[in-house]
Short mmCIF file of C-alpha atoms in Angstrom, two decimals:
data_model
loop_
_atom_site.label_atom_id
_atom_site.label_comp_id
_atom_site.label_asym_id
_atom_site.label_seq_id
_atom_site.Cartn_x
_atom_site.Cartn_y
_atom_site.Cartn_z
CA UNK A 1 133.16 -41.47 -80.55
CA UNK A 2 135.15 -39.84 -83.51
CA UNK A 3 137.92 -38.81 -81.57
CA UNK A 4 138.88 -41.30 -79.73
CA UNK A 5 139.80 -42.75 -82.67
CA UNK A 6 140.43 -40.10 -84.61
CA UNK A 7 142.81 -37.34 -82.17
CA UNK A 8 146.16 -38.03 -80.96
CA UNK A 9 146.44 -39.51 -77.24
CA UNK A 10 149.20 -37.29 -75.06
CA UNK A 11 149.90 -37.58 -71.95
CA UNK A 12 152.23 -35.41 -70.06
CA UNK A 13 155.44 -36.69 -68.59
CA UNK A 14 154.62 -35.76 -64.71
CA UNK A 15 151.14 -34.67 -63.58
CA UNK A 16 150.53 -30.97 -63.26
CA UNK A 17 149.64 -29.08 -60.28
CA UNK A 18 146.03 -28.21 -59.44
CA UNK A 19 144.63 -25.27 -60.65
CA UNK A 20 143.78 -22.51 -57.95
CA UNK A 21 140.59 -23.38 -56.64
CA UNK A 22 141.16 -20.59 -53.95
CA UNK A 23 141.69 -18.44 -56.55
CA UNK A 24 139.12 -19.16 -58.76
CA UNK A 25 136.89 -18.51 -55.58
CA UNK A 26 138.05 -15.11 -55.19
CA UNK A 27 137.34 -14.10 -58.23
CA UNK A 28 134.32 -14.91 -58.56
CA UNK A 29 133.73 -13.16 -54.95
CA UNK A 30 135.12 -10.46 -56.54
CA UNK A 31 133.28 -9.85 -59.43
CA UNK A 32 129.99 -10.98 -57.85
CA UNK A 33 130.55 -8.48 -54.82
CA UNK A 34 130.82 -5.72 -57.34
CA UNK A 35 127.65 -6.79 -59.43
CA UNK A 36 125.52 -6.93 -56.16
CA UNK A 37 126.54 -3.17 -55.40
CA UNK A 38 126.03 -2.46 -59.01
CA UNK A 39 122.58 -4.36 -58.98
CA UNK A 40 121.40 -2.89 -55.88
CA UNK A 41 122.82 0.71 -55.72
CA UNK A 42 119.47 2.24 -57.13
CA UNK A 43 117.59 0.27 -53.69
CA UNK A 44 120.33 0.53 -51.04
CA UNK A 45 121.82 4.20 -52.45
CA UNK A 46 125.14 4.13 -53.84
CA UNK A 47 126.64 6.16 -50.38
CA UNK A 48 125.25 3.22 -48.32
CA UNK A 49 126.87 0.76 -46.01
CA UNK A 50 125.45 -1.95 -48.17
CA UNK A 51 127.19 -0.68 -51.58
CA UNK A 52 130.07 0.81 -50.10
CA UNK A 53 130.64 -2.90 -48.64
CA UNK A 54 130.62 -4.30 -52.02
CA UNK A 55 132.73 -1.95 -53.14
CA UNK A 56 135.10 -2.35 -50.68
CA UNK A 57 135.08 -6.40 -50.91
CA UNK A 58 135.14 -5.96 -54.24
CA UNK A 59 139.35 -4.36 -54.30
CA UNK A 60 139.85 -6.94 -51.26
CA UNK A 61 139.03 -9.99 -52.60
CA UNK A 62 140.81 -8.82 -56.37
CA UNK A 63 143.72 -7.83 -54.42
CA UNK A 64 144.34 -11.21 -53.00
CA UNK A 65 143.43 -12.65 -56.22
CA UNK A 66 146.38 -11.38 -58.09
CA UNK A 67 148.70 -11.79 -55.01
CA UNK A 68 147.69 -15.50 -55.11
CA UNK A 69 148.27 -15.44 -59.19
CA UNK A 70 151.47 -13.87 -58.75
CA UNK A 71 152.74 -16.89 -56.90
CA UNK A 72 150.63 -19.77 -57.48
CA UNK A 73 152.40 -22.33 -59.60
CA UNK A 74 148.92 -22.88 -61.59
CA UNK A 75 147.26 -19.55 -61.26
CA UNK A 76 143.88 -18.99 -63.04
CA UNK A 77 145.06 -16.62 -64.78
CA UNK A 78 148.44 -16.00 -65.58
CA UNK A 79 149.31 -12.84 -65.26
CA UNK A 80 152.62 -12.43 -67.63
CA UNK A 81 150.45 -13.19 -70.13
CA UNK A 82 148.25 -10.23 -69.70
CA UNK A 83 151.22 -7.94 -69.69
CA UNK A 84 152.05 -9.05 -73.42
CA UNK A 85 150.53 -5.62 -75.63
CA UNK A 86 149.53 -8.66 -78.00
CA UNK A 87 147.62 -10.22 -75.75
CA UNK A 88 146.39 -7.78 -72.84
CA UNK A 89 145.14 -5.13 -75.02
CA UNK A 90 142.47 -7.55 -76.37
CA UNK A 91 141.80 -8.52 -73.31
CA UNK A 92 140.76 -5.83 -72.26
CA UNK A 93 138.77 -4.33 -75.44
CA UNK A 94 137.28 -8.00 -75.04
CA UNK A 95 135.76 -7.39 -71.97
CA UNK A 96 134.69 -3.57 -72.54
CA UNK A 97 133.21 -4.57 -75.82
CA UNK A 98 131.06 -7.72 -73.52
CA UNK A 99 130.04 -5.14 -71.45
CA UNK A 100 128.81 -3.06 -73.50
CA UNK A 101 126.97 -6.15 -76.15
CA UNK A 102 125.25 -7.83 -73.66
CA UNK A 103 123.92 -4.60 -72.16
CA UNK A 104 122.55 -4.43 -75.45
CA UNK A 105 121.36 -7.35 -75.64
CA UNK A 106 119.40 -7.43 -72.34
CA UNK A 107 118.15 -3.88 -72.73
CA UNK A 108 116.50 -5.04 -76.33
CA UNK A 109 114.97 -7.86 -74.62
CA UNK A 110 113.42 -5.52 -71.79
CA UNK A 111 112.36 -2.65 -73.58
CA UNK A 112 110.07 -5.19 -76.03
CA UNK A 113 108.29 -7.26 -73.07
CA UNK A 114 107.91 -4.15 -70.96
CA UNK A 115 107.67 -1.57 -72.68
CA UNK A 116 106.20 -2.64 -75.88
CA UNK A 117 104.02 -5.38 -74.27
CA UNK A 118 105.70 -8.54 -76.60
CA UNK A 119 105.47 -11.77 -75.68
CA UNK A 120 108.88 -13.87 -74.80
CA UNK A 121 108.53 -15.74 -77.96
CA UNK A 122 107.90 -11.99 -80.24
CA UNK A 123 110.71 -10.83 -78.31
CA UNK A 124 112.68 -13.52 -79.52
CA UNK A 125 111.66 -13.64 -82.92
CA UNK A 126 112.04 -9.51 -83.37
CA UNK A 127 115.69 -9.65 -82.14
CA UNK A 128 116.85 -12.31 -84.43
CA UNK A 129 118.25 -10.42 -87.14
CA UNK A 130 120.75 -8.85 -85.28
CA UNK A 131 122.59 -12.28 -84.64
CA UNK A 132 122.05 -13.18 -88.02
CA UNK A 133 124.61 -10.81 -89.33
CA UNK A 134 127.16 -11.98 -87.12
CA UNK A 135 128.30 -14.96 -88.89
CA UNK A 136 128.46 -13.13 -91.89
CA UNK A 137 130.13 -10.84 -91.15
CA UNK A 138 132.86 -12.92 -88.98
CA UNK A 139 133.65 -14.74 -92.23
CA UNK A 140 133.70 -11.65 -94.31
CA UNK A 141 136.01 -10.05 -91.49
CA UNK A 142 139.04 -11.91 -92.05
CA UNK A 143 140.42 -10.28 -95.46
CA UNK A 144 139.99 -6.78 -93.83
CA UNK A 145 141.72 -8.01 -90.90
CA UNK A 146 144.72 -8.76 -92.92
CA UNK A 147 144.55 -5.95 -95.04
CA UNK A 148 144.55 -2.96 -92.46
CA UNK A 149 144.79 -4.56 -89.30
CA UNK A 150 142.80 -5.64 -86.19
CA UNK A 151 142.79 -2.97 -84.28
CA UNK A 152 141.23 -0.81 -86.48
CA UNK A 153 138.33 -3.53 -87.82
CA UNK A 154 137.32 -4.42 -84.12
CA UNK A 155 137.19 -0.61 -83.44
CA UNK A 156 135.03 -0.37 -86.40
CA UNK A 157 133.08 -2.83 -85.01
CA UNK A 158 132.84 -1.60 -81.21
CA UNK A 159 131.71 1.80 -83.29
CA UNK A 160 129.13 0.09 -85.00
CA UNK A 161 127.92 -1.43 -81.84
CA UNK A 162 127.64 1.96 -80.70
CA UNK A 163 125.55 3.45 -83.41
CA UNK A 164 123.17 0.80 -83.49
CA UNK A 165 121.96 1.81 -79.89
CA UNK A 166 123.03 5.15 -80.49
CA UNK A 167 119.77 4.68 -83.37
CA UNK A 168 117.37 3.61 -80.66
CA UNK A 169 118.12 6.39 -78.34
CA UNK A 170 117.12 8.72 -81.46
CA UNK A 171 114.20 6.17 -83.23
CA UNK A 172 112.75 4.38 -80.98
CA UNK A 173 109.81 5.45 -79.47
CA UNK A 174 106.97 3.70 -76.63
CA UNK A 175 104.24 3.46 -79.83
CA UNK A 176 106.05 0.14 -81.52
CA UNK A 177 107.71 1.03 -84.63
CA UNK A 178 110.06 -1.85 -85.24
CA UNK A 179 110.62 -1.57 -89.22
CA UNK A 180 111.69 1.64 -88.05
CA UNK A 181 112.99 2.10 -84.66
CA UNK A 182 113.86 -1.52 -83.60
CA UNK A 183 115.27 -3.21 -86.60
CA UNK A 184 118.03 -0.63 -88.12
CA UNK A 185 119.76 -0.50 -84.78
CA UNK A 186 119.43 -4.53 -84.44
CA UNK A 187 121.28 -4.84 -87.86
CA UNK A 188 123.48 -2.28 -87.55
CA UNK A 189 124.66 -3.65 -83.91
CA UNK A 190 124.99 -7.14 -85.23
CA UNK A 191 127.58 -5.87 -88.01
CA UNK A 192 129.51 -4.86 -85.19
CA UNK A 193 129.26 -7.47 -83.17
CA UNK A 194 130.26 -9.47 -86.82
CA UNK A 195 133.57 -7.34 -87.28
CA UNK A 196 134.25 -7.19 -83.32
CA UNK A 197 134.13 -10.09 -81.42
CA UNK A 198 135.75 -12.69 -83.96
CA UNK A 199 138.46 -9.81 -84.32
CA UNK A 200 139.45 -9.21 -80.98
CA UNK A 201 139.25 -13.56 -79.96
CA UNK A 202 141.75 -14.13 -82.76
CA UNK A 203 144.21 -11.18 -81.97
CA UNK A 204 144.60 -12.08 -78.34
CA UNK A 205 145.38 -15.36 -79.48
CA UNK A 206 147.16 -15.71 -82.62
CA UNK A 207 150.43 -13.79 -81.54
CA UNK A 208 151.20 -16.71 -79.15
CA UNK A 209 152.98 -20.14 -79.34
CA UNK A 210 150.80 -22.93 -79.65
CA UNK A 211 151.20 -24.06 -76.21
CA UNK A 212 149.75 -20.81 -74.76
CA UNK A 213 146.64 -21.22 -76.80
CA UNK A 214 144.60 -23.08 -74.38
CA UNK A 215 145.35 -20.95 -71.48
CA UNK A 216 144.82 -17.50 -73.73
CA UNK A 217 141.39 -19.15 -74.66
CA UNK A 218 140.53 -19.45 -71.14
CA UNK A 219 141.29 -15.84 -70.44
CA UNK A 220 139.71 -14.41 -73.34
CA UNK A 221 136.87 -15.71 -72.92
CA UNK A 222 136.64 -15.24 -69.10
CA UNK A 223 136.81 -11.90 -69.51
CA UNK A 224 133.94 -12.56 -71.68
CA UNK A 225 132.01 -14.12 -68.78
CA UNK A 226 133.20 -11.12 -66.64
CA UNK A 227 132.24 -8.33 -69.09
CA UNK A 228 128.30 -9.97 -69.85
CA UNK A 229 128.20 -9.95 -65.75
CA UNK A 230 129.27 -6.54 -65.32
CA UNK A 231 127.38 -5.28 -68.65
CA UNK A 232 123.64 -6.67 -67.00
CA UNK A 233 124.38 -5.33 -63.27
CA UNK A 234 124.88 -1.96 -65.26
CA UNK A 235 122.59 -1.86 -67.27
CA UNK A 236 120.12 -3.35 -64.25
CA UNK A 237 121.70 -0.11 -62.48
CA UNK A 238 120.77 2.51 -64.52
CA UNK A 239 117.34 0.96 -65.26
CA UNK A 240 116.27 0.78 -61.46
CA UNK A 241 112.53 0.30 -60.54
CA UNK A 242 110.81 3.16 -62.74
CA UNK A 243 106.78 3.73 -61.90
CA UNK A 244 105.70 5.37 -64.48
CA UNK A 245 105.95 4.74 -68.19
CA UNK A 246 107.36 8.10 -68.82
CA UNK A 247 110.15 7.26 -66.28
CA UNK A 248 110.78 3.93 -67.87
CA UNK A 249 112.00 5.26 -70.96
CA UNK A 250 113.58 8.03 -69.65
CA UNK A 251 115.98 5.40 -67.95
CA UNK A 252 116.01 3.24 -70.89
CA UNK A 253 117.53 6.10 -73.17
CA UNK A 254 120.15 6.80 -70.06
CA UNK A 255 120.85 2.82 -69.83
CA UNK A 256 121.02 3.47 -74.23
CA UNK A 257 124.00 6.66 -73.81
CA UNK A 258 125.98 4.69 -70.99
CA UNK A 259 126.50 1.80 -73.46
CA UNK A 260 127.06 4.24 -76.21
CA UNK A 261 129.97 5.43 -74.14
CA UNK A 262 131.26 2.01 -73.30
CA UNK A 263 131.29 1.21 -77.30
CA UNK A 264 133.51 4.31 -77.75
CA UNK A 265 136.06 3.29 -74.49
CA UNK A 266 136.33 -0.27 -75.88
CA UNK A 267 136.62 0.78 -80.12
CA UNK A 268 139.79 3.25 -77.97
CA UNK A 269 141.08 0.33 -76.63
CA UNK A 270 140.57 -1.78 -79.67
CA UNK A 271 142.46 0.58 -82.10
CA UNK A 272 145.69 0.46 -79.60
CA UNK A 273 145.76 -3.67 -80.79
CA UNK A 274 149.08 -3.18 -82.58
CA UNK A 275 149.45 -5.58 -85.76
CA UNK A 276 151.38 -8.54 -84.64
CA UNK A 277 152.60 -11.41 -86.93
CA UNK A 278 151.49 -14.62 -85.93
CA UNK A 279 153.76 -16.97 -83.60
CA UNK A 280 155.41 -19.63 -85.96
CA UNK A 281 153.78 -23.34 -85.84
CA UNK A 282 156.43 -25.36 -85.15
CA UNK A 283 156.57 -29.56 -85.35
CA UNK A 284 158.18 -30.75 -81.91
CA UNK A 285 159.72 -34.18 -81.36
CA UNK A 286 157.36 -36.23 -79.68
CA UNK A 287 159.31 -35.98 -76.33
CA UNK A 288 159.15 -32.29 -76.90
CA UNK A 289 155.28 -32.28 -77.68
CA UNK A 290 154.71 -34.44 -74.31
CA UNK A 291 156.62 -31.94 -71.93
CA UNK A 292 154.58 -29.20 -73.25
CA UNK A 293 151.26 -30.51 -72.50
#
């Protein structure tokens, strides 16, 4: 109700052209082709027909993806943009960074119902500090960032991701210890997640002009979408069906050092963010301000 009286009403001179649907289909195709053979490579066997097939549809459907992007006059995702350092190199520490968190994420839920025996609502309740020192953190963030630099805060922060889990692969053990095992890592994760995420969102976007903003939010955080997708089919991967409870941890603590490894790739990718000074904020004539929406 506010903004319709509050916000400016424009319009654009001409209507635009549809988005790709097509394309948008493929992608998803894509990525959910490669999650099934991710998801099901511990049942089927990652040399069989099934998995390979995923695989396979999986570069098929991509590949068509970006040759429809490449020519599409309203492509999904616009591809010059990702070849901007400024902008791509986020991107991609984005999505490695997504894979790697909600892994996390999921595997903390698991290991308390399942292993641990907690209910949904203990679970809950157990794993809430770990978000609470994200909002801190993101506020605190911003005076570092300016001081020394993106790229090295959100690779701080993919770091500290890292060591949180890196804590439960060394603390936690199947006789519940939170105060001791659980927590530290929860905490010490959530500071990363603090310095990374809010980091790498605002460095993908800040080095463009303002009429690029919407489309580099879209992308940024698609890649979000993307990275939680392929972050749960690999963590669902590595987990597989254990029977025993010996064998459940076991895979637990493997599911633990592959996300560990993820949170060093993306803090690599993270520190290559080169510092870039903000795209100026200009005032257009009105005319001007309609043709660019």
């Amino acid at each position: 109700i506010a903004s319709v009286r509050v916000l400016p009403e424009i319009r654009g001179e001409k209507s635009e052209p549809l988005p790709d649907v097509l394309g948008a289909a493929l992608l998803t195709a894509a990525i959910g082709a490669l999650a099934l053979g991710l998801v099901q490579a511990d049942v089927w066997g990652w040399t069989s027909v099934g998995v390979l097939s995923c695989f396979a549809a999986t570069l098929v459907l991509g590949g068509w993806f970006i040759s429809r992007s490449r020519t599409h006059p309203s492509p999904i995702v616009e591809l010059p943009l990702l070849r901007l350092p400024s902008f791509g190199r986020p991107t991609i520490a984005t999505l490695l960074f997504t894979v790697a968190f909600l892994a996390m994420i999921f595997s903390a839920a698991l290991w308390a119902q399942n292993v641990w025996g907690y209910s949904a609502l203990r679970t809950g309740l157990a794993m809430a500090p770990g978000p609470l020192m994200v909002p801190v953190l993101a506020i605190s963030a911003g005076p570092l960032v300016k001081r020394i630099g993106a790229g090295p805060v959100a690779a701080l922060g993919n770091l500290l991701l890292g060591a949180g889990v890196l804590w439960w692969v060394l603390a936690v053990d199947p006789t519940p210890n939170y105060a001791v095992g659980f927590l530290p890592g929860l905490i010490i994760g959530g500071i990363g997640v603090g310095l990374a995420l809010p980091t790498l969102i605002a460095a993908a976007t800040t080095s463009l002009p303002p009429q690029r903003l919407a489309t580099a939010s879209g992308i940024i955080n698609m890649a979000r979408q993307v990275g939680a997708v392929l972050g749960v089919a690999m963590l669902v991967s590595i987990l597989g069906s254990p029977a025993t409870p010996a064998a459940a941890v076991d895979a637990f603590r493997r599911g633990w050092v592959a996300i560990v490894v993820v949170c060093a790739i993306a803090a690599v990718a993270a520190i290559a963010i080169r510092r870039v000074a903000p795209a100026p904020v200009t005032r257009p004539q009105p005319a001007t301000a309609t043709a660019a929406y």
